[in-house]
mmCIF file of C-alpha atoms in Angstrom:
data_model
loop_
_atom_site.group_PDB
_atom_site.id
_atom_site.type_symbol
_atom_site.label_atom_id
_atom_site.label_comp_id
_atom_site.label_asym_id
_atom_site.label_seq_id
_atom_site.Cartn_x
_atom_site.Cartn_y
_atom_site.Cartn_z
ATOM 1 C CA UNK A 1 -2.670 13.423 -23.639
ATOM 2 C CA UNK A 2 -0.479 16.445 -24.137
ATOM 3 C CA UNK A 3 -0.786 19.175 -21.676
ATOM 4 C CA UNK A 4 -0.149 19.320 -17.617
ATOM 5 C CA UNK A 5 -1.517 17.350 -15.021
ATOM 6 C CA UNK A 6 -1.281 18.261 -11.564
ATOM 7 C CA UNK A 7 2.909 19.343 -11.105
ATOM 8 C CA UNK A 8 3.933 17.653 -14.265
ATOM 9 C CA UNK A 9 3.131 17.931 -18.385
ATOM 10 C CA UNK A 10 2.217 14.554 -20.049
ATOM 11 C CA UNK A 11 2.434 13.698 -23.716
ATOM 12 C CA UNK A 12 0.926 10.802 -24.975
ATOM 13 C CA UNK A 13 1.529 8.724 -27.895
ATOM 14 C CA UNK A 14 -1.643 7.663 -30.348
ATOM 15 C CA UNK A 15 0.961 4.876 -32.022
ATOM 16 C CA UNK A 16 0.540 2.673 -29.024
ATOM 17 C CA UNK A 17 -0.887 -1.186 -29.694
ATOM 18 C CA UNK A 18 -2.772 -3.194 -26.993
ATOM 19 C CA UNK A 19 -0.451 -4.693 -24.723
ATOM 20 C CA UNK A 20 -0.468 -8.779 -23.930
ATOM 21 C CA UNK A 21 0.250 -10.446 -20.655
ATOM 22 C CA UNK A 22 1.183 -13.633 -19.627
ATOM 23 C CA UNK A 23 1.944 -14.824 -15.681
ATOM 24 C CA UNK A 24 2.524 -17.557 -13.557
ATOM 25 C CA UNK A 25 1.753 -17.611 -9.811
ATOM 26 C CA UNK A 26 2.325 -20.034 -7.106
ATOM 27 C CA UNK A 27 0.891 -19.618 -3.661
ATOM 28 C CA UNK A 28 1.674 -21.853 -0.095
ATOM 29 C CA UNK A 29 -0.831 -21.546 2.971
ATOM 30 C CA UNK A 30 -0.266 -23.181 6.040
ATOM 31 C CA UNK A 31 -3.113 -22.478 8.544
ATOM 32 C CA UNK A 32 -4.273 -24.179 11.893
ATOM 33 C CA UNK A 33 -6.058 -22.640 14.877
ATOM 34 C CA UNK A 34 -3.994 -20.259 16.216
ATOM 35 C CA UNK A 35 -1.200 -19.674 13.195
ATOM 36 C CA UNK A 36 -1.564 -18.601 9.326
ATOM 37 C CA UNK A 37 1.204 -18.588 6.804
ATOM 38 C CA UNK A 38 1.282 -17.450 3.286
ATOM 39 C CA UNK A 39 3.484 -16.780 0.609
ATOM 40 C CA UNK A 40 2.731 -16.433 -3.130
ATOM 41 C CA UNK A 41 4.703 -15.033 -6.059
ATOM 42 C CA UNK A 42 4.168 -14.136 -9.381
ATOM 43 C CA UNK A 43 6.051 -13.752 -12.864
ATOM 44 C CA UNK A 44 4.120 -11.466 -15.166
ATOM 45 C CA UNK A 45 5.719 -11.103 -18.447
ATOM 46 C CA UNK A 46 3.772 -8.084 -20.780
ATOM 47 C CA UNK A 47 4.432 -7.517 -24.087
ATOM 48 C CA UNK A 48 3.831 -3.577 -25.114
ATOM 49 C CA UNK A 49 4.077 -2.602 -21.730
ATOM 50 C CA UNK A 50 2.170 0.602 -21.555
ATOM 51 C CA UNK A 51 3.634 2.665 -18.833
ATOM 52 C CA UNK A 52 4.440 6.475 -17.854
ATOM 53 C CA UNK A 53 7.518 7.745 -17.952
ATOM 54 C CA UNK A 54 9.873 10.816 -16.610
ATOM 55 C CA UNK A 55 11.904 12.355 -20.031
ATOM 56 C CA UNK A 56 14.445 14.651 -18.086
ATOM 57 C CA UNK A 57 13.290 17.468 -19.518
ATOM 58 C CA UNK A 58 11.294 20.400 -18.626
ATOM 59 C CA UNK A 59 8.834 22.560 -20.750
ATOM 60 C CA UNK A 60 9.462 26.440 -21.127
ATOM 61 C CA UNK A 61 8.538 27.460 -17.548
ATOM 62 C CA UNK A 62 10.370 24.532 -15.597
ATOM 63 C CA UNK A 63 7.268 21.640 -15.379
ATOM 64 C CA UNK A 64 8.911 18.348 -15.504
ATOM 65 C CA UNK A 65 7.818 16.295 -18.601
ATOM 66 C CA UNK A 66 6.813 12.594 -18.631
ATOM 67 C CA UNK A 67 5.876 10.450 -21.569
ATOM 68 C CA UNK A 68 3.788 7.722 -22.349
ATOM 69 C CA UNK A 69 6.199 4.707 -23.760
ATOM 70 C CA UNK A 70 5.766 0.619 -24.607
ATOM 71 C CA UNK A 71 8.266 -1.848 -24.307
ATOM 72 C CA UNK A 72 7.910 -5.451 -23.559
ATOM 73 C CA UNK A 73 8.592 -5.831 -19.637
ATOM 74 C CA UNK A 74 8.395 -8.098 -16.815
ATOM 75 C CA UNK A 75 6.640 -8.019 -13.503
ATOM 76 C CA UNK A 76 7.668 -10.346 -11.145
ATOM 77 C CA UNK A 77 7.969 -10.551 -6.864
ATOM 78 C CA UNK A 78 5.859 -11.440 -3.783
ATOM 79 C CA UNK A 79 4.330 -11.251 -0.628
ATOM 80 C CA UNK A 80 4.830 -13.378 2.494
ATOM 81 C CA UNK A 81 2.340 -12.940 5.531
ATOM 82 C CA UNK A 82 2.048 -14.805 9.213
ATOM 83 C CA UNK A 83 -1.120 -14.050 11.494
ATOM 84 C CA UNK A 84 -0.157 -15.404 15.383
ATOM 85 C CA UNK A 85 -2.995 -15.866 17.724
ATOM 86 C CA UNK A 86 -2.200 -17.151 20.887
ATOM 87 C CA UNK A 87 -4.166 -20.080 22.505
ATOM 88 C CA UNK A 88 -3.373 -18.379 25.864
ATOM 89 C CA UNK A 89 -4.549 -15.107 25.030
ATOM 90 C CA UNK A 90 -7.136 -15.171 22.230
ATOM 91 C CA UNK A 91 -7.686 -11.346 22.585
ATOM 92 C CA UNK A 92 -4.326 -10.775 20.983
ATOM 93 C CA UNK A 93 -3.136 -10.850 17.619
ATOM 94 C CA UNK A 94 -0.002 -10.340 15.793
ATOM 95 C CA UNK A 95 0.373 -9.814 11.963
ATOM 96 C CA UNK A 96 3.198 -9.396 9.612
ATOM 97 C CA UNK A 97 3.407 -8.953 5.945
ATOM 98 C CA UNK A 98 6.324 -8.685 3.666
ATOM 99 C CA UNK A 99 5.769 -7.270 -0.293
ATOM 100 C CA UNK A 100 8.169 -6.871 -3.190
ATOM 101 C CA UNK A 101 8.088 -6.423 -6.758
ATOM 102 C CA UNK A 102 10.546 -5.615 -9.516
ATOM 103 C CA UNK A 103 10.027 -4.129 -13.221
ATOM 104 C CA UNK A 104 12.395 -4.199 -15.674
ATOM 105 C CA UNK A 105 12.443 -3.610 -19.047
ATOM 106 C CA UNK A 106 13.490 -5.840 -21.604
ATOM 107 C CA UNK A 107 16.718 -4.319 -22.432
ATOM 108 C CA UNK A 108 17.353 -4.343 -18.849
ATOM 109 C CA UNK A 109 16.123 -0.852 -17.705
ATOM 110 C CA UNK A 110 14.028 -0.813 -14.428
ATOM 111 C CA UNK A 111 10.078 0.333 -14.948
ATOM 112 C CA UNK A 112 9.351 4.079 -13.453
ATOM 113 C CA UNK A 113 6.811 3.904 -10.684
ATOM 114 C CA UNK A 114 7.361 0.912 -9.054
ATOM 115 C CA UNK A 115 6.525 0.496 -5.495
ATOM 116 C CA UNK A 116 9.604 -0.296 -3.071
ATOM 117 C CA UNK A 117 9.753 -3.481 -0.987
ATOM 118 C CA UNK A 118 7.356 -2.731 2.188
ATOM 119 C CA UNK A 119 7.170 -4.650 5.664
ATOM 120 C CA UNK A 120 3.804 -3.992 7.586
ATOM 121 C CA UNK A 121 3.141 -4.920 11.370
ATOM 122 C CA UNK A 122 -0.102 -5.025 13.369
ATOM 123 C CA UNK A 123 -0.089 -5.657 17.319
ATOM 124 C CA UNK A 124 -4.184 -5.955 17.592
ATOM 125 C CA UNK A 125 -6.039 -6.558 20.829
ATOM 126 C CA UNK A 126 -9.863 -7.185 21.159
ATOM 127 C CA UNK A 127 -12.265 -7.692 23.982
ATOM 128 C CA UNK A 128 -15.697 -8.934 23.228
ATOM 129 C CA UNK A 129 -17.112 -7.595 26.331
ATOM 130 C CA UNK A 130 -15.208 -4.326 28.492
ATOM 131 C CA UNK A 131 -17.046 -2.621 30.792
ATOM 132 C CA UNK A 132 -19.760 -0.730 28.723
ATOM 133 C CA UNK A 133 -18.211 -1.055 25.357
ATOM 134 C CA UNK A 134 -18.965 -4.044 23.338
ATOM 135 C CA UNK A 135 -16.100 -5.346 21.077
ATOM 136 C CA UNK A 136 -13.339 -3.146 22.148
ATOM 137 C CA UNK A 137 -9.906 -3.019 20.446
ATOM 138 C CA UNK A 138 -6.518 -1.070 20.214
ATOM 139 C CA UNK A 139 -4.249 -1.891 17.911
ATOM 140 C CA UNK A 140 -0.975 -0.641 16.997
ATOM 141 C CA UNK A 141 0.687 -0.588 13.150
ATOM 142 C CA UNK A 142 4.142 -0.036 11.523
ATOM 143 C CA UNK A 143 4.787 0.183 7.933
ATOM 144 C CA UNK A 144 7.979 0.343 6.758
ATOM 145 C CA UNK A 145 9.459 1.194 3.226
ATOM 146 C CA UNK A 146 12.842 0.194 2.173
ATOM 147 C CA UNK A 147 14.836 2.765 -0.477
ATOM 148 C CA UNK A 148 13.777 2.487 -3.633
ATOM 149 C CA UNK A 149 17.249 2.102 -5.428
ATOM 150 C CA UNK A 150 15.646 0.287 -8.805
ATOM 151 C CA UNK A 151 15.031 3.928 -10.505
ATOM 152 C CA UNK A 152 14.294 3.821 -14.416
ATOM 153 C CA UNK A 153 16.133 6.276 -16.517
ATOM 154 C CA UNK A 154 15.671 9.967 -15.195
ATOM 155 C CA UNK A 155 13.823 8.539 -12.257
ATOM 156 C CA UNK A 156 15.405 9.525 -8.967
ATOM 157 C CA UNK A 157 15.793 6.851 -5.960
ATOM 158 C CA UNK A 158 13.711 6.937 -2.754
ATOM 159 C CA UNK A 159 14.694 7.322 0.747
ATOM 160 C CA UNK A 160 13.218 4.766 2.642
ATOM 161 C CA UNK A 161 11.038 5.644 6.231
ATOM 162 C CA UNK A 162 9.138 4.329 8.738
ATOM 163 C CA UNK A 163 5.327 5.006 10.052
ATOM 164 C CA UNK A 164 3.667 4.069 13.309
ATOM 165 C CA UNK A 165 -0.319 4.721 14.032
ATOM 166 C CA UNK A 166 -2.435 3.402 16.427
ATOM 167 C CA UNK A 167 -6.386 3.317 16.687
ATOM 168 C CA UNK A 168 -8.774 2.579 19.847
ATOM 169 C CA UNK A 169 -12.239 1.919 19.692
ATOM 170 C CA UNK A 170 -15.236 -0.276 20.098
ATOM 171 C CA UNK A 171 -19.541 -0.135 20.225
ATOM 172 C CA UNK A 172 -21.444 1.544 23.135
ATOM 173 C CA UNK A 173 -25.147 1.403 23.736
ATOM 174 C CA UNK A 174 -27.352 4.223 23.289
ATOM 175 C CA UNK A 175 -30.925 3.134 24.340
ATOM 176 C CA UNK A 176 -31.795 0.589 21.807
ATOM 177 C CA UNK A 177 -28.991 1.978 19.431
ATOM 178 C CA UNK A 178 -25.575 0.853 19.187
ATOM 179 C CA UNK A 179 -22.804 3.946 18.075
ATOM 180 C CA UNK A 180 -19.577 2.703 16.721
ATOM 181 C CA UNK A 181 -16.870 4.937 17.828
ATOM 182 C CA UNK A 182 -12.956 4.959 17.023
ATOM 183 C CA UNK A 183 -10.065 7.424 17.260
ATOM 184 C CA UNK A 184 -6.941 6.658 15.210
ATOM 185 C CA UNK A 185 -4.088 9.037 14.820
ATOM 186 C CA UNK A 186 -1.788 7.985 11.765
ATOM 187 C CA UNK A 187 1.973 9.060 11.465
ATOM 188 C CA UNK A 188 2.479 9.535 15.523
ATOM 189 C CA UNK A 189 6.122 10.663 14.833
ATOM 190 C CA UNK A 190 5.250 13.053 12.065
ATOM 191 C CA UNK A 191 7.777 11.824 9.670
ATOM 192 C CA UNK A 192 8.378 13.386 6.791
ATOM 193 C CA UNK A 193 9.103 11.299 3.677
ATOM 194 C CA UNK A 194 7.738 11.054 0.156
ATOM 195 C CA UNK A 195 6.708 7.927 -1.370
ATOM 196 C CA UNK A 196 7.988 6.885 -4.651
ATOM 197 C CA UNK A 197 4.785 6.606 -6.155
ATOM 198 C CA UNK A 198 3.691 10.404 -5.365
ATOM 199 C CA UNK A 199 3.255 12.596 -7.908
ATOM 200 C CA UNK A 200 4.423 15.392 -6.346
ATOM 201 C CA UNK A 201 7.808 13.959 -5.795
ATOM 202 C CA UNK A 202 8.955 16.080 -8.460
ATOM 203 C CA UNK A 203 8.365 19.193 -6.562
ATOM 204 C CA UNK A 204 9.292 17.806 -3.254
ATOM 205 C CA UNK A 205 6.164 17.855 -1.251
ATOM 206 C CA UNK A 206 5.424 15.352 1.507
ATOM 207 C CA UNK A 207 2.859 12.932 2.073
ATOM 208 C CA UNK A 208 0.981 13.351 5.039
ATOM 209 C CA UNK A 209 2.362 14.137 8.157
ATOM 210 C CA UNK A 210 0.671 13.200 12.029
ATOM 211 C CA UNK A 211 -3.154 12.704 11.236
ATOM 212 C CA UNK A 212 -6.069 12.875 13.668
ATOM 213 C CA UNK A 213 -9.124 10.702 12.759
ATOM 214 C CA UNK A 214 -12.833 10.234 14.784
ATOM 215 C CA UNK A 215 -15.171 7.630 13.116
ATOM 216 C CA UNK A 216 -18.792 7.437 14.725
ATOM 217 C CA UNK A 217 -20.656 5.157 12.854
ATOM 218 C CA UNK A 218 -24.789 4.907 13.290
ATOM 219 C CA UNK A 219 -26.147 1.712 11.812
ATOM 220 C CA UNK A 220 -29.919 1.600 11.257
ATOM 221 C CA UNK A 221 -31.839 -0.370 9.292
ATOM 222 C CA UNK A 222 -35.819 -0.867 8.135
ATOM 223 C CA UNK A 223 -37.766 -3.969 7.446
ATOM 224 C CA UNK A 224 -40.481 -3.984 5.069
ATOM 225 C CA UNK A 225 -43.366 -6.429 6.287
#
């Protein structure tokens, strides 16, 4: 690789060797009828740690350059979830989810491009049966990501933020046919915020802002006798 991609010029390196990994996980569940709860972490230790890197410099006509590197590295972190579903009101459900991971370098540098820690929420409800439209939901999400402060060397930190978006839907009758239909509009607030895995950060666009969606689905089928 040596030329640009996108908003940024990549070299490449054709000395790199294979990298080798070694990790350790450990996971706890504890489910019954109406409550889940997980947690699992991991250790991944990677020798020759192949990875993408910002130099700090620029070529001729201001592009930001990144290089290819190695170093032996470490992956480690987690992720904790709970699913509630309430005997009294089995329409409803509540979910949670918690995810981290660090990367750091051997010689104690953090990794570039490493995802911050993220807390996700879903407030579901569903309806088998509501009026005419068979399995009918709504749900409501939140996702939130913390600042990234663990920036490698001529990385820049992340600002964290904070996204809400909500979907309705369910499956009406047409004739014989059943029509899947949803709305969802993502980023209600219209937030503005980069995430610091974009690689556009560099020139300081956004991701997304508020985001309609329809989905009509049309299942059909055909059986060969």
């Amino acid at each position: 690789s040596n030329g640009q991609h996108e908003t940024r010029y990549e070299v490449g390196d054709q000395q790199l060797v294979p990298e080798k990994s070694y990790e350790t996980d450990l996971s706890l569940h504890y489910h019954i009828e109406n409550f889940t709860f997980d947690v699992a972490g991991f250790y991944n230790l990677i020798n020759h740690y192949i990875y993408i890197s910002p130099t700090g410099d620029t070529t001729a006509s201001g592009i930001s350059v990144y290089k290819y590197m190695q170093n032996n590295s470490a992956l480690y972190g987690g992720e904790a979830g709970m699913h509630v579903h309430p005997w009294f009101a089995q329409w409803l459900h509540f979910q949670t989810t918690f995810s981290s991971v660090i990367g750091k370098q051997k010689n104690g540098n953090y990794l570039p491009f490493i995802p911050a820690h993220k807390l996700n929420f879903e407030l579901r409800a569903e309806k088998e049966k509501l009026a005419f439209v068979n399995k009918a939901f709504i749900a409501f999400n939140s996702a939130i990501a913390f600042k990234q402060n663990n920036a490698a060397p001529d990385e820049t930190a992340t600002d964290s933020y904070s996204l809400f978006d909500c979907s309705i839907g369910g499956s009406i009758k047409a004739g014989k046919q059943t029509i899947s239909v949803a709305l969802g509009v993502t980023n209600i607030f219209d937030v503005k915020y980069i995430d610091h895995l974009s690689t556009l950060k560099e020139v300081s666009l956004h991701n997304p802002g508020r985001n309609f969606a329809l989905t009509i689905k049309v299942p059909f089928g055909y059986a060969l006798k």
